[in-house]
XYZ file of N, CA and C in Angstrom:
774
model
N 0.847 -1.181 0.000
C 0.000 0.000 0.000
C 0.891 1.244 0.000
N 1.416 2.007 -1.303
C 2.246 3.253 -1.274
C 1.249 4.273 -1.167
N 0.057 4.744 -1.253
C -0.930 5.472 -1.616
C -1.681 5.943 0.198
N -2.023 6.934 -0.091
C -3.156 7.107 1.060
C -4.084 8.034 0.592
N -5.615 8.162 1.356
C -6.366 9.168 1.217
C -6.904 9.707 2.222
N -7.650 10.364 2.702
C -8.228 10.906 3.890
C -9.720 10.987 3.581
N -10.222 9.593 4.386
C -11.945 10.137 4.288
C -12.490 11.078 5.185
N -14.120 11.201 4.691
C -15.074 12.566 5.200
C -14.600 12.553 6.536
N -14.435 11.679 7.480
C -14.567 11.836 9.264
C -12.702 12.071 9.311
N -11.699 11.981 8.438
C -10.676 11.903 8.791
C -10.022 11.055 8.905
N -10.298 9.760 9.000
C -9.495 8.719 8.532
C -8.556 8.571 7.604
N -7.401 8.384 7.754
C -6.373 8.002 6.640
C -6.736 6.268 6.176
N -6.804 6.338 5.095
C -6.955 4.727 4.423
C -5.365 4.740 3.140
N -5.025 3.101 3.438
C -4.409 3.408 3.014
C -4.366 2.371 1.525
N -3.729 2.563 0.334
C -4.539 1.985 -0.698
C -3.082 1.887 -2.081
N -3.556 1.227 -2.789
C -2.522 0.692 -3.854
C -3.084 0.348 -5.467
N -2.514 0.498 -6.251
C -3.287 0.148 -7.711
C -2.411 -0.144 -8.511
N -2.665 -0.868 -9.449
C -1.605 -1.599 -10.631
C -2.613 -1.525 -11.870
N -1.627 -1.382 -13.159
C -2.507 -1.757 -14.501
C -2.769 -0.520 -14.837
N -3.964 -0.629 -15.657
C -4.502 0.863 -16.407
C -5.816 0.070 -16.951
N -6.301 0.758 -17.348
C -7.660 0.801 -17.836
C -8.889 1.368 -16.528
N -10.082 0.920 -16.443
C -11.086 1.481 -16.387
C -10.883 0.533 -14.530
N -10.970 1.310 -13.647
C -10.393 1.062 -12.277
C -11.811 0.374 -11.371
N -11.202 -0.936 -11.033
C -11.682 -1.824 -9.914
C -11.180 -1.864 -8.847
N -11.999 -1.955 -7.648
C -11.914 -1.662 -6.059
C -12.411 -3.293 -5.749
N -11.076 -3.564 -4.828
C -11.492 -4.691 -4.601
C -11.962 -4.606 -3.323
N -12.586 -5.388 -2.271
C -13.196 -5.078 -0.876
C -12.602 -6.005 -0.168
N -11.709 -6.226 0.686
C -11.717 -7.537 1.511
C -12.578 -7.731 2.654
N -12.467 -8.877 3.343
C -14.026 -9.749 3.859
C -13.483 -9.642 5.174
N -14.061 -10.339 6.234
C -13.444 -10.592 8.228
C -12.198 -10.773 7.982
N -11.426 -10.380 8.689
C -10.153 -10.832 9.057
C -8.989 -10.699 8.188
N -9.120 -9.401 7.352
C -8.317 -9.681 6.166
C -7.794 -8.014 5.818
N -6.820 -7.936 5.288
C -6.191 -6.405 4.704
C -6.753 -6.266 3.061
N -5.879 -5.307 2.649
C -6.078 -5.507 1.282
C -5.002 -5.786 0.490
N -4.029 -6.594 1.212
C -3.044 -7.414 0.694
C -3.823 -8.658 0.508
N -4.568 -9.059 1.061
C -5.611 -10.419 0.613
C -5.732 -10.399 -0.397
N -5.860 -9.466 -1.100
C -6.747 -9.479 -2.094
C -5.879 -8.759 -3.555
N -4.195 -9.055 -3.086
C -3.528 -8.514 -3.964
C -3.031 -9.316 -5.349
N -3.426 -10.905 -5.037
C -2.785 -11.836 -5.501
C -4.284 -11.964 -7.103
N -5.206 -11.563 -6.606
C -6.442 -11.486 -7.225
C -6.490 -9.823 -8.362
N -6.276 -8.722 -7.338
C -5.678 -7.582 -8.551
C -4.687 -8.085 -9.507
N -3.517 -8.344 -9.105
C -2.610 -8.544 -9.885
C -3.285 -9.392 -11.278
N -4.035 -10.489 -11.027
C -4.705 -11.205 -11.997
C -5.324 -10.090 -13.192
N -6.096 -9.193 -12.173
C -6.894 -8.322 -12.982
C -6.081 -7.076 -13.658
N -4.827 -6.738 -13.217
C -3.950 -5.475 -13.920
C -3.443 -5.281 -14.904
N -4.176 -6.294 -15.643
C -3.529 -7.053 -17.748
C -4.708 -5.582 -18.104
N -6.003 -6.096 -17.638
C -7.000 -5.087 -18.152
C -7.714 -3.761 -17.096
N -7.172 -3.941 -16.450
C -8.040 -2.776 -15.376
C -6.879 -2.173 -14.875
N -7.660 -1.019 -13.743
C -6.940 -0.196 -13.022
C -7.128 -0.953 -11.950
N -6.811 -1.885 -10.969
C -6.923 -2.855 -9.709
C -6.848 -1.961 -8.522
N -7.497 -2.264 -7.917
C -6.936 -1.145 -6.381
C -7.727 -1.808 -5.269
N -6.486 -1.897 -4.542
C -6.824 -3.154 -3.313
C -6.701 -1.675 -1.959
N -7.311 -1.789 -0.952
C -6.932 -0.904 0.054
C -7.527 -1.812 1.334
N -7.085 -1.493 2.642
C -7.266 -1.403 3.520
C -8.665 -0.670 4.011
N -10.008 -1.743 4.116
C -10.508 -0.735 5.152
C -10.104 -0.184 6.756
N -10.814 0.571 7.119
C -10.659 1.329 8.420
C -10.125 0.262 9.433
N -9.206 0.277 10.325
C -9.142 -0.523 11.540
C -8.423 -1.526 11.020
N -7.552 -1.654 9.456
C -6.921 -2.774 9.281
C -5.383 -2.206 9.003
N -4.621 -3.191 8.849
C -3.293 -2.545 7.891
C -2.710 -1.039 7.955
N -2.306 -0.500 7.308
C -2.025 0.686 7.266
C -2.812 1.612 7.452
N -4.468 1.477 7.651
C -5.328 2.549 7.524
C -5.339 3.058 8.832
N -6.017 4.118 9.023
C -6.341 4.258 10.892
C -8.212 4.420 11.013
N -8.440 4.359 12.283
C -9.964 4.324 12.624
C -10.424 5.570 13.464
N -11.641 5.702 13.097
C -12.468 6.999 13.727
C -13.363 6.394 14.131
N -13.607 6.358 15.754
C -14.627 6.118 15.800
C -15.544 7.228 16.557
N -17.354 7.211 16.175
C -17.717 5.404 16.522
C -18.090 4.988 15.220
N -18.067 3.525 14.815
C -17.944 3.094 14.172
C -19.787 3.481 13.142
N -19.365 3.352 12.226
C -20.806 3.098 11.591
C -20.796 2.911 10.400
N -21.961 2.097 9.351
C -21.527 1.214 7.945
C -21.773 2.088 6.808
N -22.060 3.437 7.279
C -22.146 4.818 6.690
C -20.801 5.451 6.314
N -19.899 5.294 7.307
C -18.127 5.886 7.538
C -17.811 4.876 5.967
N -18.283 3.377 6.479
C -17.158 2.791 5.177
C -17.598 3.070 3.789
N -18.779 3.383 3.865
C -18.992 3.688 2.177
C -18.721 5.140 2.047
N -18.751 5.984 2.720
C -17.799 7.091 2.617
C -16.298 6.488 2.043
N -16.053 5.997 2.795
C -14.431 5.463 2.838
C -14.564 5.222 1.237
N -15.584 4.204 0.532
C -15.403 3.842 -0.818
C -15.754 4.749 -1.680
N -16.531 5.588 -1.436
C -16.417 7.301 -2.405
C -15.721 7.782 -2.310
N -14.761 8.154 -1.734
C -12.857 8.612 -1.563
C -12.229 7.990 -2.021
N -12.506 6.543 -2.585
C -11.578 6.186 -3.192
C -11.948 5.935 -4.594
N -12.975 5.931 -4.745
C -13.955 5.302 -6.005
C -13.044 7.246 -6.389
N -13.445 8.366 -6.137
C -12.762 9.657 -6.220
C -11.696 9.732 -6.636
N -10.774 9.198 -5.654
C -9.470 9.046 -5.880
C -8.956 8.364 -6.666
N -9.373 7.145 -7.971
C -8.890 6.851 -8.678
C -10.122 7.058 -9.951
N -10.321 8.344 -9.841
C -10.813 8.594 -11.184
C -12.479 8.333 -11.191
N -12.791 8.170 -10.472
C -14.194 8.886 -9.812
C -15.412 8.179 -10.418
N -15.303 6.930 -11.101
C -16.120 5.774 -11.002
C -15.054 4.101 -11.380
N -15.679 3.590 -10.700
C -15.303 2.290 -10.749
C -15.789 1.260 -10.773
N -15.798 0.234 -10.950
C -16.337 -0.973 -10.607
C -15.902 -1.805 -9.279
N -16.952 -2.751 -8.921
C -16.714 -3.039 -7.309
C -16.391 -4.592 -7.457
N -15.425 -5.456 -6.510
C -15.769 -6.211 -5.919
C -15.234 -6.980 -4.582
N -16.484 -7.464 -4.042
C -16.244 -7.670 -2.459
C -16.691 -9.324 -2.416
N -15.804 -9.385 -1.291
C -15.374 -11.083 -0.751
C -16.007 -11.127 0.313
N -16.811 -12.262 0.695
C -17.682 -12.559 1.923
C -17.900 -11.142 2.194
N -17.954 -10.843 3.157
C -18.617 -9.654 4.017
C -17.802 -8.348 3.177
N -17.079 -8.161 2.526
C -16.964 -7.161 1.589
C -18.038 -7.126 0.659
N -18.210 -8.384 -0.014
C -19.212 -8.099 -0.774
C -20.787 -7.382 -0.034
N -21.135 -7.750 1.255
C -21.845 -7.165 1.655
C -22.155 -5.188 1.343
N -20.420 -5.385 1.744
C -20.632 -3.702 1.881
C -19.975 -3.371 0.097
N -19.917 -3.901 -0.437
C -19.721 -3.880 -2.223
C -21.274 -3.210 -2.490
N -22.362 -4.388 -1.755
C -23.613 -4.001 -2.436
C -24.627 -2.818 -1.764
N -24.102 -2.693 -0.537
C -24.123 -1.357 -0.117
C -23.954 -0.132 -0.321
N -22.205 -0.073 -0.506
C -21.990 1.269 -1.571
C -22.399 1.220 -2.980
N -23.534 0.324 -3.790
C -23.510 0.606 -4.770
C -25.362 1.022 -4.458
N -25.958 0.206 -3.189
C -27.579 0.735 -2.986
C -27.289 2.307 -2.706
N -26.081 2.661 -2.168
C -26.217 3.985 -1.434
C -26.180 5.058 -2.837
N -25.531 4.391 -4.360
C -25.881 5.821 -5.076
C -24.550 5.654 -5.505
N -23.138 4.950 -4.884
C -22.309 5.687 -5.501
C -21.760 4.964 -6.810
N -20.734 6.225 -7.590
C -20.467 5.960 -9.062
C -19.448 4.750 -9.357
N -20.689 3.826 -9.995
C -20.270 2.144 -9.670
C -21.054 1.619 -11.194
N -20.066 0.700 -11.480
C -20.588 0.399 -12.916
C -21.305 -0.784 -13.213
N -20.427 -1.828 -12.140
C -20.667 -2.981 -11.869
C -20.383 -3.282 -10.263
N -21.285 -4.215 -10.265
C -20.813 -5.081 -8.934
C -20.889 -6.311 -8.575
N -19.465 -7.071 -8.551
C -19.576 -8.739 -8.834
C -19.333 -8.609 -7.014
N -19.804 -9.914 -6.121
C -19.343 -10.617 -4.760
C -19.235 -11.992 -4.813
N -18.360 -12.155 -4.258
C -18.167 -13.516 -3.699
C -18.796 -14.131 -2.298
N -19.476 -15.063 -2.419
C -20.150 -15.278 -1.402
C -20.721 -14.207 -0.365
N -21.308 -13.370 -0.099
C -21.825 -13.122 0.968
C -22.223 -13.593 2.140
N -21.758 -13.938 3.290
C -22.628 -14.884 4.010
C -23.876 -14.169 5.038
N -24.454 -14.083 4.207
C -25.933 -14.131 4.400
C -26.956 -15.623 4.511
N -27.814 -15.392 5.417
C -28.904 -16.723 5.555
C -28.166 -17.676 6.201
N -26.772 -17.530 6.710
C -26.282 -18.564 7.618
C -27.326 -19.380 8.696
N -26.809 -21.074 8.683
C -27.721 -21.601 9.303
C -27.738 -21.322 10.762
N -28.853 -21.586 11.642
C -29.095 -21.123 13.195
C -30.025 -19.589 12.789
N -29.741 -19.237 11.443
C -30.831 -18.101 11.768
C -30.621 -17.063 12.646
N -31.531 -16.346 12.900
C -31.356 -15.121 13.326
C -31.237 -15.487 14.836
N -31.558 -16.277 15.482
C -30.762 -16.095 16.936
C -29.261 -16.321 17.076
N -28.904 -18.015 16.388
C -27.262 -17.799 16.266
C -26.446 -16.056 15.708
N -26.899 -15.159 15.147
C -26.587 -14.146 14.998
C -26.561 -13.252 16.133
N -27.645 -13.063 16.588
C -27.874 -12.235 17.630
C -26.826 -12.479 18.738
N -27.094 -13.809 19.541
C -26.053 -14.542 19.969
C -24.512 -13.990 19.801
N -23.731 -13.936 18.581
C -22.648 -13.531 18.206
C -22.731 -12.566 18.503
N -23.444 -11.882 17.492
C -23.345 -10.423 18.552
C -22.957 -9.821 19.641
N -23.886 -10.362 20.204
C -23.711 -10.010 22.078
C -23.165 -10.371 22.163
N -22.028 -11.727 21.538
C -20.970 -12.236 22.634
C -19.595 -11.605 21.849
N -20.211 -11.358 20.633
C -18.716 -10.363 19.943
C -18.553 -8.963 20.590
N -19.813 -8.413 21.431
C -19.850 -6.923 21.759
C -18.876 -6.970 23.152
N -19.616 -8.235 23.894
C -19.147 -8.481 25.534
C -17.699 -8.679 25.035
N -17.093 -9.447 24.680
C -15.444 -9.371 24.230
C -14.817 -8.898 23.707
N -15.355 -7.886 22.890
C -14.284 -6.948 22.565
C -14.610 -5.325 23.547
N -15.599 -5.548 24.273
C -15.655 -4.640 25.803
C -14.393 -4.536 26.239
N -14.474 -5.860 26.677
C -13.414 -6.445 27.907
C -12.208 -6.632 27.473
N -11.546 -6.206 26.199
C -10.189 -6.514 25.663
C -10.139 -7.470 25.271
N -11.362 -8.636 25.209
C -10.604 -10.302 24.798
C -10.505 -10.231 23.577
N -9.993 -9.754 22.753
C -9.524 -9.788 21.420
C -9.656 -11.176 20.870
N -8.511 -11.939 21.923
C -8.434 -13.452 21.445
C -10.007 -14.078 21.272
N -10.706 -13.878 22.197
C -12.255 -14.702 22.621
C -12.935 -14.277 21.423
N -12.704 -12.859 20.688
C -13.072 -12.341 19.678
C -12.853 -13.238 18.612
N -11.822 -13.302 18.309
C -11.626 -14.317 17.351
C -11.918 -15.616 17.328
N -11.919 -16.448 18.024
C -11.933 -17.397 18.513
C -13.527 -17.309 17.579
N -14.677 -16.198 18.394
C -15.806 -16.546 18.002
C -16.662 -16.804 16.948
N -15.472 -15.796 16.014
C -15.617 -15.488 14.941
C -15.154 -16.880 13.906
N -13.924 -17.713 14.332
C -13.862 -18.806 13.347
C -14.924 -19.839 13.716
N -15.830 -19.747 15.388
C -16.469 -20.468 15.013
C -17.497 -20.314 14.433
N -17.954 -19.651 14.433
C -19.083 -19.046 13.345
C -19.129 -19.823 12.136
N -17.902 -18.847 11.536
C -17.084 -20.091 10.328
C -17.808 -21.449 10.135
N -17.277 -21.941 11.486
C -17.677 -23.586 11.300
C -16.067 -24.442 11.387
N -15.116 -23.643 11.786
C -13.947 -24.268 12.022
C -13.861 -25.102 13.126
N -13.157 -26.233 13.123
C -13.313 -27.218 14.145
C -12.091 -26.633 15.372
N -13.079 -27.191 16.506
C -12.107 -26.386 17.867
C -10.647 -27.066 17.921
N -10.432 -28.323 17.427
C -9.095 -28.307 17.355
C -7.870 -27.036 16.524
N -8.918 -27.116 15.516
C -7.966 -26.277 14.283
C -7.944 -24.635 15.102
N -9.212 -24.221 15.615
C -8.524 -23.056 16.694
C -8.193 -22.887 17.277
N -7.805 -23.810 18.307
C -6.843 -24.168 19.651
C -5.164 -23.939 18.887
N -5.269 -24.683 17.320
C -3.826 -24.449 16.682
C -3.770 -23.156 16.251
N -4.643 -22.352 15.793
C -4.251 -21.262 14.927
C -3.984 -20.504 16.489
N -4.202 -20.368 17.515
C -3.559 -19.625 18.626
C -2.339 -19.536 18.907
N -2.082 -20.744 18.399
C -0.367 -21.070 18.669
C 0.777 -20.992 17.453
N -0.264 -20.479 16.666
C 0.433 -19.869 15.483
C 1.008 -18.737 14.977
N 1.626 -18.252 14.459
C 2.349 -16.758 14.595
C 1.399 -15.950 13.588
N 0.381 -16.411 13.132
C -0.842 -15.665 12.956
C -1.456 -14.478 13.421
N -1.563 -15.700 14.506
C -2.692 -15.094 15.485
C -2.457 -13.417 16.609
N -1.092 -12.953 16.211
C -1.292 -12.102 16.919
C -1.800 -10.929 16.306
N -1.799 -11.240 15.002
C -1.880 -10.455 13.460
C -3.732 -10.468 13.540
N -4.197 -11.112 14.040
C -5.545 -11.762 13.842
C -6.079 -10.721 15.421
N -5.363 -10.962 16.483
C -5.732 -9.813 17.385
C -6.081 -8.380 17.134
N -4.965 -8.086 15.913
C -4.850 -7.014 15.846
C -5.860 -6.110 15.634
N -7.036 -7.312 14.771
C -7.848 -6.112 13.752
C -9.194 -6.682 14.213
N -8.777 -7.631 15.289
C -10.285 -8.251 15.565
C -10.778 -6.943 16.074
N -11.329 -5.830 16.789
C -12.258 -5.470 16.531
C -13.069 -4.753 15.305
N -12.134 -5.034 14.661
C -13.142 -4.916 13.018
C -13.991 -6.042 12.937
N -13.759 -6.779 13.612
C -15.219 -8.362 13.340
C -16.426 -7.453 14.200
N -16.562 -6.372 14.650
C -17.827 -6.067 15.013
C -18.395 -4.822 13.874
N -17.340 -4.541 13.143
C -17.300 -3.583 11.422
C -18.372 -5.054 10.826
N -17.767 -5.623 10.564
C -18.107 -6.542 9.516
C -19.567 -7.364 10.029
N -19.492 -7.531 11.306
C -20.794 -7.830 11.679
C -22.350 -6.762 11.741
N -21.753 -5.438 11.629
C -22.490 -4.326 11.349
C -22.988 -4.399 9.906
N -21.894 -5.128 8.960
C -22.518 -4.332 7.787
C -22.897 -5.585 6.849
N -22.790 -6.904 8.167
C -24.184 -8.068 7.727
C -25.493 -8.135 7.902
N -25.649 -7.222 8.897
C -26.866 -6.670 9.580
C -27.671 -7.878 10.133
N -26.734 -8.576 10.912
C -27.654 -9.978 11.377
C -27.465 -10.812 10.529
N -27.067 -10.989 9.532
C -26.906 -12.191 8.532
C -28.285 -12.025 7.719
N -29.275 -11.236 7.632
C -30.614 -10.880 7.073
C -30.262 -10.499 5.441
N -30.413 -11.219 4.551
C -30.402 -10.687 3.128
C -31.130 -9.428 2.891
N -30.624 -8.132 2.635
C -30.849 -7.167 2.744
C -31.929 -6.863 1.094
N -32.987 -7.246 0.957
C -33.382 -7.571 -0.344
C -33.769 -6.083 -0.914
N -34.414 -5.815 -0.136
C -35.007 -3.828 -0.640
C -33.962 -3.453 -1.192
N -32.768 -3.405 -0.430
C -31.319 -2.626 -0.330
C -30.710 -2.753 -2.319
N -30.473 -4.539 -2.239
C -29.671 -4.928 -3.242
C -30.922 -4.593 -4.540
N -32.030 -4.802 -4.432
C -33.604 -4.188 -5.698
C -33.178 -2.906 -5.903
N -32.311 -1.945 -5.359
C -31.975 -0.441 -5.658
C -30.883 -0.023 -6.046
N -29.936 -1.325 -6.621
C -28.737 -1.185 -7.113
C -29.561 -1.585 -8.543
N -28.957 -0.122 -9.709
C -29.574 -0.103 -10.789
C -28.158 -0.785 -12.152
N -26.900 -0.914 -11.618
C -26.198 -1.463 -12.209
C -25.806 -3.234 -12.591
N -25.240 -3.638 -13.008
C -25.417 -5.348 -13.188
C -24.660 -5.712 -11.917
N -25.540 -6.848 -11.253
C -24.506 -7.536 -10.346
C -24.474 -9.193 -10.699
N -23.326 -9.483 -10.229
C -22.701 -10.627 -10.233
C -22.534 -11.388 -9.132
N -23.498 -12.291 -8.597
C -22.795 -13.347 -7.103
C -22.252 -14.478 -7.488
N -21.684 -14.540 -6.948
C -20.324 -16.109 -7.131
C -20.503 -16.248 -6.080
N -20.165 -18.104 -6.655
C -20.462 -19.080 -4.862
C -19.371 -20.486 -5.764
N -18.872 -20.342 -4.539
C -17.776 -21.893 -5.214
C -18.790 -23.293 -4.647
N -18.996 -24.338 -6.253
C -19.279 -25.644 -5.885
C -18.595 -26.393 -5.046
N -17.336 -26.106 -3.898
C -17.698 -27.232 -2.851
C -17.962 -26.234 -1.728
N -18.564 -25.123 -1.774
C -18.435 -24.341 -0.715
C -20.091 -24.839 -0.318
N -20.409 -24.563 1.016
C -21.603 -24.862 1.723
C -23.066 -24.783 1.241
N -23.986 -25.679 1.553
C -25.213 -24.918 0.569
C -25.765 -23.547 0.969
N -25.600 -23.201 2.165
C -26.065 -22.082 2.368
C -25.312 -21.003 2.005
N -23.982 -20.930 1.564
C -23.454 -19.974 0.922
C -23.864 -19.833 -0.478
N -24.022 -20.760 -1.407
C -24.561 -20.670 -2.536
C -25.853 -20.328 -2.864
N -26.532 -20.624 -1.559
C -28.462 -20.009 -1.650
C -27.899 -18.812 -1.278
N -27.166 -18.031 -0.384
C -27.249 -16.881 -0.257
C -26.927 -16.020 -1.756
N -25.548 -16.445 -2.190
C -25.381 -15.827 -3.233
C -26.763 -15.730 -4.779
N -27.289 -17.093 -4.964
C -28.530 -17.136 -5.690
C -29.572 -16.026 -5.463
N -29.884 -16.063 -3.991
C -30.779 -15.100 -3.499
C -30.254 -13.632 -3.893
N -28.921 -13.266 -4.018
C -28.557 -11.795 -4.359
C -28.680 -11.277 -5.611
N -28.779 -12.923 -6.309
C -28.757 -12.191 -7.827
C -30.653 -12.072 -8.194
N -31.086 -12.857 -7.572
C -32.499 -13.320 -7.468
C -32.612 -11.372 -7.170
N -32.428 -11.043 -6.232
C -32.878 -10.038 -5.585
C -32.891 -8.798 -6.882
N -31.690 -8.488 -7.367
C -30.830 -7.366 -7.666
C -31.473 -7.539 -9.129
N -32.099 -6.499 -9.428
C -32.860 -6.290 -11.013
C -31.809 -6.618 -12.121
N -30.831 -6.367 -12.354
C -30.161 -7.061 -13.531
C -28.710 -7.867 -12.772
N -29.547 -9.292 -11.964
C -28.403 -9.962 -11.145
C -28.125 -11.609 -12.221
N -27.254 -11.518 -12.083
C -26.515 -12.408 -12.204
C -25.513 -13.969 -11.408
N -26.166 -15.245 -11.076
C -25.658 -15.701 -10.247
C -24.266 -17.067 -11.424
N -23.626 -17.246 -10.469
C -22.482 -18.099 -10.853
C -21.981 -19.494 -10.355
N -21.865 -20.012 -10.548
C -20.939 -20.913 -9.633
C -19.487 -21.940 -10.512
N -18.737 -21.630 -9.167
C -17.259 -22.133 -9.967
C -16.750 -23.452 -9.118
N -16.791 -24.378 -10.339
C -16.728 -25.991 -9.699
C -15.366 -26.291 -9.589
N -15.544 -26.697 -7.806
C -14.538 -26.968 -6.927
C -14.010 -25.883 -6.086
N -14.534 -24.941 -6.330
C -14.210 -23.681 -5.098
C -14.606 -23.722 -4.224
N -14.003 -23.075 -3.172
C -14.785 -23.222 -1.668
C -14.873 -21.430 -1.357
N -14.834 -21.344 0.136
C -14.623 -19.923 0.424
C -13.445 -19.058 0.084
N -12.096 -20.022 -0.152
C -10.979 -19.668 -0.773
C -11.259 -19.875 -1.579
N -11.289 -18.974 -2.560
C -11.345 -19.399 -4.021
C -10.011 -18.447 -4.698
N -9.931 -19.816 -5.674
C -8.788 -19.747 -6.308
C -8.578 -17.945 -7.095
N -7.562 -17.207 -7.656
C -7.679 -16.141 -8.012
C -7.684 -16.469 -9.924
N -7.147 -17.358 -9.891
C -6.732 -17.986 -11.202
C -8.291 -18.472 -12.057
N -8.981 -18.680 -11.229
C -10.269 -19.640 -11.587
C -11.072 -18.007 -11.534
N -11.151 -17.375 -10.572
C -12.664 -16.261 -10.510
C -11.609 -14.847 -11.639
N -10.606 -14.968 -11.737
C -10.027 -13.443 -11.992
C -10.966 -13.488 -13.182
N -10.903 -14.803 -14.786
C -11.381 -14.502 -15.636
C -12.637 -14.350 -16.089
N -13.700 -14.941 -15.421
C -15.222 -14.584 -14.860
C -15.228 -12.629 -14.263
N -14.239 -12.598 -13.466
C -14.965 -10.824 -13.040
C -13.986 -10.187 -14.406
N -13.052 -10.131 -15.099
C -12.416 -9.836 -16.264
C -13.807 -9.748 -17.131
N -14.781 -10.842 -17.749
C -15.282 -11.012 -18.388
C -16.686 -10.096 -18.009
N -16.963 -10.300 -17.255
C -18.139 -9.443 -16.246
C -18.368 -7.549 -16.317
N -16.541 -7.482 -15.875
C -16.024 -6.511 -15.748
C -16.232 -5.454 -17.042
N -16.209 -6.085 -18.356
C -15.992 -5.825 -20.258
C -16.810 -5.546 -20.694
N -17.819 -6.960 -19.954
C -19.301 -6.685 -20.482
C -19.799 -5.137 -20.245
């Protein structure tokens, strides 16, 4: 990230771009910078302007609080601005959330492809609520770690495999930004498919869901394109929640042209 900008509340974000042509914002999802998501620009910098950044509270950026899912799409009109003042969007799990957000809110967006959203997760709206409160009570109290912890299980990661990632040189990296898992849980809004919201995005969208990834990730994504007046749903066989950059770059390339 050589680049910075300063959003509406003052936040410095900090942000990076490769290539030329007609400029894509990529979004990263829980737990992630916008180096995540560099290995996936790079794919895209043959034909686009790529630009990976840091939201608020991660990486190089800094945070204002109090927090609200209003600040980050600010954050993406400063940058959607800053590289030439429309772009195309796309967001990964809970990026894509707020992908289809800043594009209900109005701003200058051409397209918008996501990857999984996780929306409609099973347990429903109490397992949500639940998280909630127990993501609010721990990151009160400093447990950063308990934060995380709660958050892979959510996931669906098995308690062995998080007992290891603690003891991994990860995890202190994973402290760092955990209270952004209550960012990202803000701008799932309960895990509730936001259907009004995504019916008022007047540009084409695109949901992707990888065939070995869960069924309820793939009904969620169906449901977004279902929702979104000129939506589009996908699926890429043998992907999971990692999905390959090699396999989705030429699908949002193609998306992207159209």
């Amino acid at each position: 990230m050589d680049k910075q900008i300063i959003s509406p509340d003052g936040t410095p974000l900090a942000y990076g771009r490769a290539g030329a042509g007609p400029a894509v914002v990529l979004v990263s999802g829980a737990m992630s910078t916008g180096g995540t998501l560099a290995p996936l620009a790079k794919r895209l910098a043959d034909r686009f302007t790529a630009v990976v950044y840091d939201r608020r509270g991660r990486g190089a950026s800094g945070d204002t609080p109090p927090y609200a899912v209003a600040r980050e799409v600010e954050d993406l009109a400063a940058l959607i601005e800053a590289v030439g003042g429309e772009a195309a969007l796309y967001g990964v799990s809970s990026g894509g959330a707020l992908a289809l957000e800043a594009a209900a809110s109005g701003l200058p967006v051409r397209q918008v492809a996501v990857y999984e959203p996780p929306f409609a997760q099973p347990g429903g709206e109490k397992e949500r609520t639940e998280y909630t409160e127990r993501l609010t009570e721990a990151l009160a109290r400093g447990g950063r770690g308990d934060a995380v912890e709660l958050f892979l299980r959510l996931t669906g990661l098995a308690e062995q495999m998080i007992q290891g990632a603690r003891q991994s040189p990860m995890w202190a990296d994973m402290e760092t930004i955990a209270p952004t898992l209550a960012y990202d849980d803000a701008v799932l809004g309960g895990g509730v498919l936001p259907r009004e919201r995504i019916a008022a995005i007047g540009v084409p969208v695109l949901a992707v869901a990888g065939g070995a990834s869960p069924d309820w990730l793939r009904t969620s994504a169906a449901e977004i394109a279902e929702a979104a007046p000129r939506g589009t749903f996908r699926t890429l066989e043998d992907q999971t929640h990692m999905v390959d950059p090699d396999v989705l770059a030429p699908i949002l390339a193609e998306f992207f042209t159209g």
